[in-house]
XYZ file of N, CA and C in Angstrom:
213
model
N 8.874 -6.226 20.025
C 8.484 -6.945 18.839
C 7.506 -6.084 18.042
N 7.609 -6.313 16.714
C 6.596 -5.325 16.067
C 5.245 -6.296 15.427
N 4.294 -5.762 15.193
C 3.332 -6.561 14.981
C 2.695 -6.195 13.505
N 2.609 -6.965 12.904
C 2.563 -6.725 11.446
C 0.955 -7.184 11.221
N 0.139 -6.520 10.672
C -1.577 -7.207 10.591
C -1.831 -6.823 8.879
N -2.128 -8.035 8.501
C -2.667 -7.652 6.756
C -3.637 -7.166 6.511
N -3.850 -6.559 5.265
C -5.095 -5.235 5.283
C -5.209 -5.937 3.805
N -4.617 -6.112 3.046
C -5.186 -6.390 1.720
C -3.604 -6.783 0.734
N -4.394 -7.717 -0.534
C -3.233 -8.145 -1.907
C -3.687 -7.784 -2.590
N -3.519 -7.299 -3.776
C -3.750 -7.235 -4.671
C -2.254 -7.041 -5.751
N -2.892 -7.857 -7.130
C -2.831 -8.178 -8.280
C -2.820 -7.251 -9.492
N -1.600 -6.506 -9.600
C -1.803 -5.406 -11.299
C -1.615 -5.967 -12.280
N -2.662 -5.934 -13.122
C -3.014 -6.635 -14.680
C -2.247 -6.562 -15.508
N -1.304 -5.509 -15.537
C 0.409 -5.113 -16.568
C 1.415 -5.532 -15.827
N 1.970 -6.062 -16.272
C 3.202 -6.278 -15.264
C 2.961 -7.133 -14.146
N 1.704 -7.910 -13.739
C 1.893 -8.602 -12.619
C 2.354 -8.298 -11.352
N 2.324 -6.821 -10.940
C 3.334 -6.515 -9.547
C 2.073 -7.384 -8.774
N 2.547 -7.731 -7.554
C 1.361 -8.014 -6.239
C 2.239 -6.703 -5.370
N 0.915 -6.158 -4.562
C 1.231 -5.252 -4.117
C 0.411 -5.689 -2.405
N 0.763 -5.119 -1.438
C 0.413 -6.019 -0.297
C 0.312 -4.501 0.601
N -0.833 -4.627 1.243
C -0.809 -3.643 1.959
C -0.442 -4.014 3.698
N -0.195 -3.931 4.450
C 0.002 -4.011 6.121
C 0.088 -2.415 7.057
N -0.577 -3.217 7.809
C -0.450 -2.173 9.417
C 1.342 -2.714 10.226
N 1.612 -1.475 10.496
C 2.689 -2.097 11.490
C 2.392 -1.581 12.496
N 2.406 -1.907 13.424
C 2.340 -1.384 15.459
C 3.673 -1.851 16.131
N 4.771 -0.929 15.944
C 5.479 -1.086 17.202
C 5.654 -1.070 18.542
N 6.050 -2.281 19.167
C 5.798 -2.447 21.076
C 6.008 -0.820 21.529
N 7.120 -0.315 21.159
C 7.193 0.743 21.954
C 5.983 2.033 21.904
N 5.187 1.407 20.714
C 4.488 2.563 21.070
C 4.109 3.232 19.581
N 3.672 4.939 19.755
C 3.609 5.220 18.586
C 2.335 5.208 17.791
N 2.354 5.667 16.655
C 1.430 5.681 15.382
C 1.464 4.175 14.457
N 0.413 4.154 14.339
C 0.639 3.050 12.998
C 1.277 3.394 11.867
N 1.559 2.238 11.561
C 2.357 2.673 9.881
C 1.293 1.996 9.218
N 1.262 2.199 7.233
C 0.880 1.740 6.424
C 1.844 1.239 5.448
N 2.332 -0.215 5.584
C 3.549 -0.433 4.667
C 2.770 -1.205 3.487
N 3.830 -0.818 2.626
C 3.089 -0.870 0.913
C 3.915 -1.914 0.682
N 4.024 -2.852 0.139
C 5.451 -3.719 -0.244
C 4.623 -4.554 -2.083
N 5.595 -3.649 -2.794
C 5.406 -3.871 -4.203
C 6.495 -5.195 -5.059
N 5.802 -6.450 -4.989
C 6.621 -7.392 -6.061
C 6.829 -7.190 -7.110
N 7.645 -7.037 -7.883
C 7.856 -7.527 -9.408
C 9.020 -8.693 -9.662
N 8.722 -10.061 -9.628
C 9.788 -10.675 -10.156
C 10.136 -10.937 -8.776
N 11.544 -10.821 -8.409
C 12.090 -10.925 -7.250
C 12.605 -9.621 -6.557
N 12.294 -8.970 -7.204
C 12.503 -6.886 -6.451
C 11.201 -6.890 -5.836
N 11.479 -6.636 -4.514
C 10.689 -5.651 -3.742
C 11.156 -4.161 -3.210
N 9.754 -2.958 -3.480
C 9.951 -2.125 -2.626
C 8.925 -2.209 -1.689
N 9.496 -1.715 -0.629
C 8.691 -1.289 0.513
C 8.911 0.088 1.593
N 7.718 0.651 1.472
C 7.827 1.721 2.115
C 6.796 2.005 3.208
N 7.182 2.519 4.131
C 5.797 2.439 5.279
C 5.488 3.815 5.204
N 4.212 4.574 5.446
C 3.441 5.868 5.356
C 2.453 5.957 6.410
N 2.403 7.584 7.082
C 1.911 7.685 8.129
C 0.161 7.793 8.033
N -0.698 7.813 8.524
C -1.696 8.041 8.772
C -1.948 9.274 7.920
N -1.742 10.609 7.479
C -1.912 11.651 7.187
C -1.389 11.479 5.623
N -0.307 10.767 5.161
C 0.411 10.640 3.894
C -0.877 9.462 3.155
N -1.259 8.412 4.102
C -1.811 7.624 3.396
C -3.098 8.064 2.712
N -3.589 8.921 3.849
C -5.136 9.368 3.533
C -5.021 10.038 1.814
N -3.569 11.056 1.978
C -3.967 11.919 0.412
C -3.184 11.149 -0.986
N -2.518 10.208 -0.524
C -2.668 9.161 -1.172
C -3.777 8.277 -2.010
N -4.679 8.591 -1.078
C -5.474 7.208 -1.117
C -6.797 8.129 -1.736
N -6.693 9.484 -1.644
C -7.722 10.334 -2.366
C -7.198 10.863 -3.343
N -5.694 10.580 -3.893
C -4.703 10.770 -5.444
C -5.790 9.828 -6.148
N -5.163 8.580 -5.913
C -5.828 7.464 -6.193
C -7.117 7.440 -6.877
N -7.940 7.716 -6.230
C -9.346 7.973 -6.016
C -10.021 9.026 -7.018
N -9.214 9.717 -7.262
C -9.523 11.052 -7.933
C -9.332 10.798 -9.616
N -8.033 10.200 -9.863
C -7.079 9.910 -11.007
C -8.474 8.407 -11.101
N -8.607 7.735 -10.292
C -9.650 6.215 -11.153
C -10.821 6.871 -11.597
N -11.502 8.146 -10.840
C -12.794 8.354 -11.425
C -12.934 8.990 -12.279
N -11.618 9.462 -12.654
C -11.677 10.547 -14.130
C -11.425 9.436 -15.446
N -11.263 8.156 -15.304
C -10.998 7.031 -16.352
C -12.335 6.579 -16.579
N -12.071 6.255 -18.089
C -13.330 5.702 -18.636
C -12.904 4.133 -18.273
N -14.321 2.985 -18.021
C -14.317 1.499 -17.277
C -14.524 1.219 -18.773
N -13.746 -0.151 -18.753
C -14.117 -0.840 -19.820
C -14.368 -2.266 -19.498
């Protein structure tokens, strides 16, 4: 059985996607995953990412928000 644990929702202000973050842990074993699962409407994607993909991801992210001016 795989075990699915929620990490966070969130809400994009254009378009309304909800975007849902989760851990997956499979019984057999293994690495965690980071699955992304993006709503719009009734389309979902979902993609799961390893430990190493998520991190430079998550410092794309990070890099690209602090170069924006807050309004």
């Amino acid at each position: 059985m795989t075990r699915v644990t929620p990490l966070d929702k969130l809400r994009a202000p254009l378009g309304a996607q909800e975007i849902e973050l989760q851990q997956i842990d499979y019984d057999a074993g293994g690495m965690s995953l980071l699955r992304t699962r993006i709503r719009e409407g009734s389309r979902f994607t979902v993609f799961d990412i390893d430990p190493q993909t998520a991190e430079q991801w998550g410092h794309a992210l990070l890099r690209w928000a602090q170069t924006q001016e807050r309004t």
